[in-house]
PDB file of C-alpha atoms in Angstrom:
ATOM      1  CA  UNK W  22     -21.658 -16.610 -17.990  1.00  0.00           C
ATOM      2  CA  UNK W  23     -22.432 -14.647 -14.372  1.00  0.00           C
ATOM      3  CA  UNK W  24     -23.337 -14.977 -11.668  1.00  0.00           C
ATOM      4  CA  UNK W  25     -27.338 -15.593 -12.128  1.00  0.00           C
ATOM      5  CA  UNK W  26     -26.571 -18.207 -15.021  1.00  0.00           C
ATOM      6  CA  UNK W  27     -24.194 -19.937 -12.630  1.00  0.00           C
ATOM      7  CA  UNK W  28     -26.671 -20.289  -9.058  1.00  0.00           C
ATOM      8  CA  UNK W  29     -29.893 -20.932 -12.584  1.00  0.00           C
ATOM      9  CA  UNK W  30     -27.706 -23.857 -13.599  1.00  0.00           C
ATOM     10  CA  UNK W  31     -26.365 -25.355 -10.081  1.00  0.00           C
ATOM     11  CA  UNK W  32     -28.392 -28.348  -8.644  1.00  0.00           C
ATOM     12  CA  UNK W  33     -29.185 -27.311  -4.942  1.00  0.00           C
ATOM     13  CA  UNK W  34     -31.605 -27.271  -3.783  1.00  0.00           C
ATOM     14  CA  UNK W  35     -31.568 -24.165  -1.979  1.00  0.00           C
ATOM     15  CA  UNK W  36     -29.384 -21.419  -4.185  1.00  0.00           C
ATOM     16  CA  UNK W  37     -28.890 -19.487  -1.406  1.00  0.00           C
ATOM     17  CA  UNK W  38     -26.601 -21.630   0.668  1.00  0.00           C
ATOM     18  CA  UNK W  39     -24.110 -20.640  -2.603  1.00  0.00           C
ATOM     19  CA  UNK W  40     -24.321 -16.638  -1.140  1.00  0.00           C
ATOM     20  CA  UNK W  41     -22.320 -15.669   1.898  1.00  0.00           C
ATOM     21  CA  UNK W  42     -25.516 -13.730   2.235  1.00  0.00           C
ATOM     22  CA  UNK W  43     -27.235 -15.892   3.628  1.00  0.00           C
ATOM     23  CA  UNK W  44     -25.928 -15.634   6.708  1.00  0.00           C
ATOM     24  CA  UNK W  45     -25.018 -12.589   6.531  1.00  0.00           C
ATOM     25  CA  UNK W  46     -24.645 -10.278   9.850  1.00  0.00           C
ATOM     26  CA  UNK W  47     -23.665  -7.150  10.250  1.00  0.00           C
ATOM     27  CA  UNK W  48     -20.199  -6.744  12.105  1.00  0.00           C
ATOM     28  CA  UNK W  49     -20.366  -4.318  15.086  1.00  0.00           C
ATOM     29  CA  UNK W  50     -18.086  -0.903  14.491  1.00  0.00           C
ATOM     30  CA  UNK W  51     -15.085  -1.311  16.328  1.00  0.00           C
ATOM     31  CA  UNK W  52     -11.880   1.033  17.931  1.00  0.00           C
ATOM     32  CA  UNK W  53      -9.908  -0.591  14.021  1.00  0.00           C
ATOM     33  CA  UNK W  54     -11.956   1.543  11.687  1.00  0.00           C
ATOM     34  CA  UNK W  55     -13.026   4.453  14.426  1.00  0.00           C
ATOM     35  CA  UNK W  56      -9.720   5.275  14.202  1.00  0.00           C
ATOM     36  CA  UNK W  57      -9.354   3.739  10.768  1.00  0.00           C
ATOM     37  CA  UNK W  58     -11.674   6.742   9.690  1.00  0.00           C
ATOM     38  CA  UNK W  59      -9.553   9.146  12.130  1.00  0.00           C
ATOM     39  CA  UNK W  60      -6.317   8.880  10.596  1.00  0.00           C
ATOM     40  CA  UNK W  61      -8.061   9.105   6.737  1.00  0.00           C
ATOM     41  CA  UNK W  62      -9.475  12.007   7.777  1.00  0.00           C
ATOM     42  CA  UNK W  63      -6.530  13.788   9.419  1.00  0.00           C
ATOM     43  CA  UNK W  64      -4.963  12.887   7.098  1.00  0.00           C
ATOM     44  CA  UNK W  65      -6.949  14.378   4.258  1.00  0.00           C
ATOM     45  CA  UNK W  66      -7.525  17.503   6.006  1.00  0.00           C
ATOM     46  CA  UNK W  67      -3.761  18.030   6.441  1.00  0.00           C
ATOM     47  CA  UNK W  68      -2.840  17.392   2.772  1.00  0.00           C
ATOM     48  CA  UNK W  69      -5.779  20.106   1.235  1.00  0.00           C
ATOM     49  CA  UNK W  70      -5.806  22.272   3.507  1.00  0.00           C
ATOM     50  CA  UNK W  71      -1.623  23.112   5.784  1.00  0.00           C
ATOM     51  CA  UNK W  72      -0.481  21.761   2.325  1.00  0.00           C
ATOM     52  CA  UNK W  73      -2.664  22.992  -0.185  1.00  0.00           C
ATOM     53  CA  UNK W  74      -4.184  20.338  -1.878  1.00  0.00           C
ATOM     54  CA  UNK W  75      -2.055  18.051  -2.744  1.00  0.00           C
ATOM     55  CA  UNK W  76      -2.720  14.579  -3.429  1.00  0.00           C
ATOM     56  CA  UNK W  77      -3.739  12.415  -0.394  1.00  0.00           C
ATOM     57  CA  UNK W  78      -2.874   8.747  -1.467  1.00  0.00           C
ATOM     58  CA  UNK W  79       0.433   7.582  -0.143  1.00  0.00           C
ATOM     59  CA  UNK W  80      -0.407   9.263   3.229  1.00  0.00           C
ATOM     60  CA  UNK W  81      -3.554   7.900   3.263  1.00  0.00           C
ATOM     61  CA  UNK W  82      -2.110   4.365   2.226  1.00  0.00           C
ATOM     62  CA  UNK W  83       0.410   4.841   4.768  1.00  0.00           C
ATOM     63  CA  UNK W  84      -1.551   5.727   7.260  1.00  0.00           C
ATOM     64  CA  UNK W  85      -4.227   2.857   6.873  1.00  0.00           C
ATOM     65  CA  UNK W  86      -1.074   0.486   7.030  1.00  0.00           C
ATOM     66  CA  UNK W  87      -0.259   1.957  10.256  1.00  0.00           C
ATOM     67  CA  UNK W  88      -3.574   1.176  12.174  1.00  0.00           C
ATOM     68  CA  UNK W  89      -3.646  -2.054  14.116  1.00  0.00           C
ATOM     69  CA  UNK W  90      -5.820  -3.334  16.551  1.00  0.00           C
ATOM     70  CA  UNK W  91      -2.116  -2.383  19.152  1.00  0.00           C
ATOM     71  CA  UNK W  92       0.634  -0.500  18.599  1.00  0.00           C
ATOM     72  CA  UNK W  93       2.677  -2.601  18.180  1.00  0.00           C
ATOM     73  CA  UNK W  94       0.652  -4.521  15.155  1.00  0.00           C
ATOM     74  CA  UNK W  95       0.403  -1.036  13.161  1.00  0.00           C
ATOM     75  CA  UNK W  96       4.416   0.433  14.514  1.00  0.00           C
ATOM     76  CA  UNK W  97       5.417  -3.226  12.894  1.00  0.00           C
ATOM     77  CA  UNK W  98       2.563  -2.724  10.071  1.00  0.00           C
ATOM     78  CA  UNK W  99       4.111   0.675   8.981  1.00  0.00           C
ATOM     79  CA  UNK W 100       7.706   0.691   9.546  1.00  0.00           C
ATOM     80  CA  UNK W 101       7.663  -2.102   6.903  1.00  0.00           C
ATOM     81  CA  UNK W 102       5.947   0.718   4.425  1.00  0.00           C
ATOM     82  CA  UNK W 103       8.831   3.101   5.441  1.00  0.00           C
ATOM     83  CA  UNK W 104      10.773   0.317   4.434  1.00  0.00           C
ATOM     84  CA  UNK W 105       9.508  -0.582   1.610  1.00  0.00           C
ATOM     85  CA  UNK W 106       9.079   2.285  -0.504  1.00  0.00           C
ATOM     86  CA  UNK W 107      12.269   3.741   0.865  1.00  0.00           C
ATOM     87  CA  UNK W 108      13.268   0.450  -0.549  1.00  0.00           C
ATOM     88  CA  UNK W 109      11.373   0.281  -3.771  1.00  0.00           C
ATOM     89  CA  UNK W 110      11.678   4.542  -4.144  1.00  0.00           C
ATOM     90  CA  UNK W 111      15.246   4.534  -4.384  1.00  0.00           C
ATOM     91  CA  UNK W 112      15.751   1.433  -6.178  1.00  0.00           C
ATOM     92  CA  UNK W 113      13.122   2.999  -9.315  1.00  0.00           C
ATOM     93  CA  UNK W 114      15.632   5.781  -9.718  1.00  0.00           C
ATOM     94  CA  UNK W 115      18.636   4.140 -11.119  1.00  0.00           C
ATOM     95  CA  UNK W 116      16.368   1.044 -12.846  1.00  0.00           C
ATOM     96  CA  UNK W 117      14.060   4.295 -14.487  1.00  0.00           C
ATOM     97  CA  UNK W 118      16.647   5.282 -16.481  1.00  0.00           C
ATOM     98  CA  UNK W 119      17.717   2.279 -16.913  1.00  0.00           C
ATOM     99  CA  UNK W 120      14.503   0.844 -18.310  1.00  0.00           C
ATOM    100  CA  UNK W 121      13.897   3.702 -20.500  1.00  0.00           C
ATOM    101  CA  UNK W 122      17.504   4.248 -22.225  1.00  0.00           C
ATOM    102  CA  UNK W 123      17.935   0.585 -21.814  1.00  0.00           C
ATOM    103  CA  UNK W 124      21.790   1.161 -22.802  1.00  0.00           C
ATOM    104  CA  UNK W 125      24.185  -1.477 -23.580  1.00  0.00           C
ATOM    105  CA  UNK W 126      22.006  -2.714 -25.990  1.00  0.00           C
ATOM    106  CA  UNK W 127      20.039  -4.432 -23.190  1.00  0.00           C
ATOM    107  CA  UNK W 128      16.491  -4.843 -23.882  1.00  0.00           C
ATOM    108  CA  UNK W 129      14.140  -2.835 -21.341  1.00  0.00           C
ATOM    109  CA  UNK W 130      12.777  -6.551 -19.466  1.00  0.00           C
ATOM    110  CA  UNK W 131      16.531  -7.445 -18.303  1.00  0.00           C
ATOM    111  CA  UNK W 132      16.075  -4.431 -16.524  1.00  0.00           C
ATOM    112  CA  UNK W 133      13.000  -3.369 -14.957  1.00  0.00           C
ATOM    113  CA  UNK W 134      13.294  -7.763 -14.093  1.00  0.00           C
ATOM    114  CA  UNK W 135      16.348  -6.552 -12.278  1.00  0.00           C
ATOM    115  CA  UNK W 136      15.490  -4.210 -10.878  1.00  0.00           C
ATOM    116  CA  UNK W 137      12.869  -6.419  -9.315  1.00  0.00           C
ATOM    117  CA  UNK W 138      14.887  -9.220  -7.575  1.00  0.00           C
ATOM    118  CA  UNK W 139      17.517  -6.008  -6.619  1.00  0.00           C
ATOM    119  CA  UNK W 140      14.544  -4.819  -4.699  1.00  0.00           C
ATOM    120  CA  UNK W 141      13.137  -8.004  -3.452  1.00  0.00           C
ATOM    121  CA  UNK W 142      17.160  -8.741  -2.359  1.00  0.00           C
ATOM    122  CA  UNK W 143      17.282  -5.998  -0.496  1.00  0.00           C
ATOM    123  CA  UNK W 144      14.293  -6.049   1.657  1.00  0.00           C
ATOM    124  CA  UNK W 145      14.992  -9.804   2.234  1.00  0.00           C
ATOM    125  CA  UNK W 146      18.527  -8.106   3.297  1.00  0.00           C
ATOM    126  CA  UNK W 147      17.218  -5.871   5.330  1.00  0.00           C
ATOM    127  CA  UNK W 148      14.362  -8.832   7.043  1.00  0.00           C
ATOM    128  CA  UNK W 149      11.510  -6.903   6.364  1.00  0.00           C
ATOM    129  CA  UNK W 150       9.228  -9.722   4.541  1.00  0.00           C
ATOM    130  CA  UNK W 151       6.761  -7.942   4.910  1.00  0.00           C
ATOM    131  CA  UNK W 152       8.045  -4.434   2.966  1.00  0.00           C
ATOM    132  CA  UNK W 153       8.912  -6.856  -0.459  1.00  0.00           C
ATOM    133  CA  UNK W 154       4.388  -5.141  -1.246  1.00  0.00           C
ATOM    134  CA  UNK W 155       5.699  -2.138  -0.171  1.00  0.00           C
ATOM    135  CA  UNK W 156       8.245  -1.847  -2.201  1.00  0.00           C
ATOM    136  CA  UNK W 157       7.104  -3.082  -5.690  1.00  0.00           C
ATOM    137  CA  UNK W 158       4.984  -1.129  -5.656  1.00  0.00           C
ATOM    138  CA  UNK W 159       6.479   1.706  -5.662  1.00  0.00           C
ATOM    139  CA  UNK W 160       8.779   0.317  -7.731  1.00  0.00           C
ATOM    140  CA  UNK W 161       6.492  -0.262 -10.405  1.00  0.00           C
ATOM    141  CA  UNK W 162       3.816   3.641  -9.860  1.00  0.00           C
ATOM    142  CA  UNK W 163       7.038   4.907 -10.973  1.00  0.00           C
ATOM    143  CA  UNK W 164       7.849   2.264 -13.683  1.00  0.00           C
ATOM    144  CA  UNK W 165       5.079   3.382 -15.776  1.00  0.00           C
ATOM    145  CA  UNK W 166       3.196   6.013 -14.760  1.00  0.00           C
ATOM    146  CA  UNK W 167       5.727   8.574 -14.073  1.00  0.00           C
ATOM    147  CA  UNK W 168       7.585  10.136 -16.904  1.00  0.00           C
ATOM    148  CA  UNK W 169      11.132  10.283 -16.602  1.00  0.00           C
ATOM    149  CA  UNK W 170      11.853  14.434 -15.844  1.00  0.00           C
ATOM    150  CA  UNK W 171       8.875  14.384 -12.597  1.00  0.00           C
ATOM    151  CA  UNK W 172      11.320  10.270 -11.449  1.00  0.00           C
ATOM    152  CA  UNK W 173      13.865  12.105  -8.941  1.00  0.00           C
ATOM    153  CA  UNK W 174      10.949  14.467  -6.937  1.00  0.00           C
ATOM    154  CA  UNK W 175       7.712  12.391  -6.914  1.00  0.00           C
ATOM    155  CA  UNK W 176      10.051   9.047  -5.677  1.00  0.00           C
ATOM    156  CA  UNK W 177      10.968  11.506  -2.807  1.00  0.00           C
ATOM    157  CA  UNK W 178       7.758  13.035  -2.411  1.00  0.00           C
ATOM    158  CA  UNK W 179       5.887   9.168  -2.167  1.00  0.00           C
ATOM    159  CA  UNK W 180       8.254   8.720   0.239  1.00  0.00           C
ATOM    160  CA  UNK W 181       7.915  11.925   2.120  1.00  0.00           C
ATOM    161  CA  UNK W 182       4.060  11.507   2.387  1.00  0.00           C
ATOM    162  CA  UNK W 183       4.176   6.721   3.147  1.00  0.00           C
ATOM    163  CA  UNK W 184       6.495   8.315   5.822  1.00  0.00           C
ATOM    164  CA  UNK W 185       4.308  10.824   6.957  1.00  0.00           C
ATOM    165  CA  UNK W 186       1.138   8.838   7.234  1.00  0.00           C
ATOM    166  CA  UNK W 187       2.413   6.205   9.349  1.00  0.00           C
ATOM    167  CA  UNK W 188       3.698   9.008  11.776  1.00  0.00           C
ATOM    168  CA  UNK W 189       0.228  10.140  12.038  1.00  0.00           C
ATOM    169  CA  UNK W 190      -1.284   6.912  12.881  1.00  0.00           C
ATOM    170  CA  UNK W 191       1.944   6.541  15.275  1.00  0.00           C
ATOM    171  CA  UNK W 192       0.964  10.041  16.617  1.00  0.00           C
ATOM    172  CA  UNK W 193      -2.505   8.510  16.855  1.00  0.00           C
ATOM    173  CA  UNK W 194      -1.349   6.026  18.745  1.00  0.00           C
ATOM    174  CA  UNK W 195       1.199   7.362  21.330  1.00  0.00           C
ATOM    175  CA  UNK W 196      -1.626  10.518  22.215  1.00  0.00           C
ATOM    176  CA  UNK W 197      -5.283   7.953  21.726  1.00  0.00           C
ATOM    177  CA  UNK W 198      -3.609   4.100  22.581  1.00  0.00           C
ATOM    178  CA  UNK W 199      -5.958   0.907  22.082  1.00  0.00           C
ATOM    179  CA  UNK W 200      -7.217  -0.815  24.966  1.00  0.00           C
ATOM    180  CA  UNK W 201      -4.542  -3.508  24.489  1.00  0.00           C
ATOM    181  CA  UNK W 202      -1.786  -1.105  24.575  1.00  0.00           C
TER     182      UNK W 202
END
């Protein structure tokens, strides 16, 4: 059943009350929106021209994580993104090998979950709870999308890209502080 069928079956006199469009108001353009757009533009241009068309995906993600309503928030979010990417990236390297080779007859899913638990444990041990999701994302991205001949170089490149994106955003805050800084 699709959304229109659900609306048709609903026993509500004014069906527009069920949709969020009823009270839609365009949000005002904020400094955070402009800062995000600017850092994405700068990062994209750097990756396209000086870096010769390299894929900017992880740098852009790092850059966006580094944007907050003020420097402190951006710093906290960005550093946690870097920590998570570093932990997940470093741990996926050996666990990718274990996952694909299944030594001692241990099933691949045991290696997958063991590495995942280690990513979680390391982030908790570092006190970086909000670094867990980025750590797990890089862990799964490398585990399931990269061939074993590229794991090491790809992972190192993604860690550096993430750090670059965060660093660029924080540099933008230093050059152009928000009104809260």
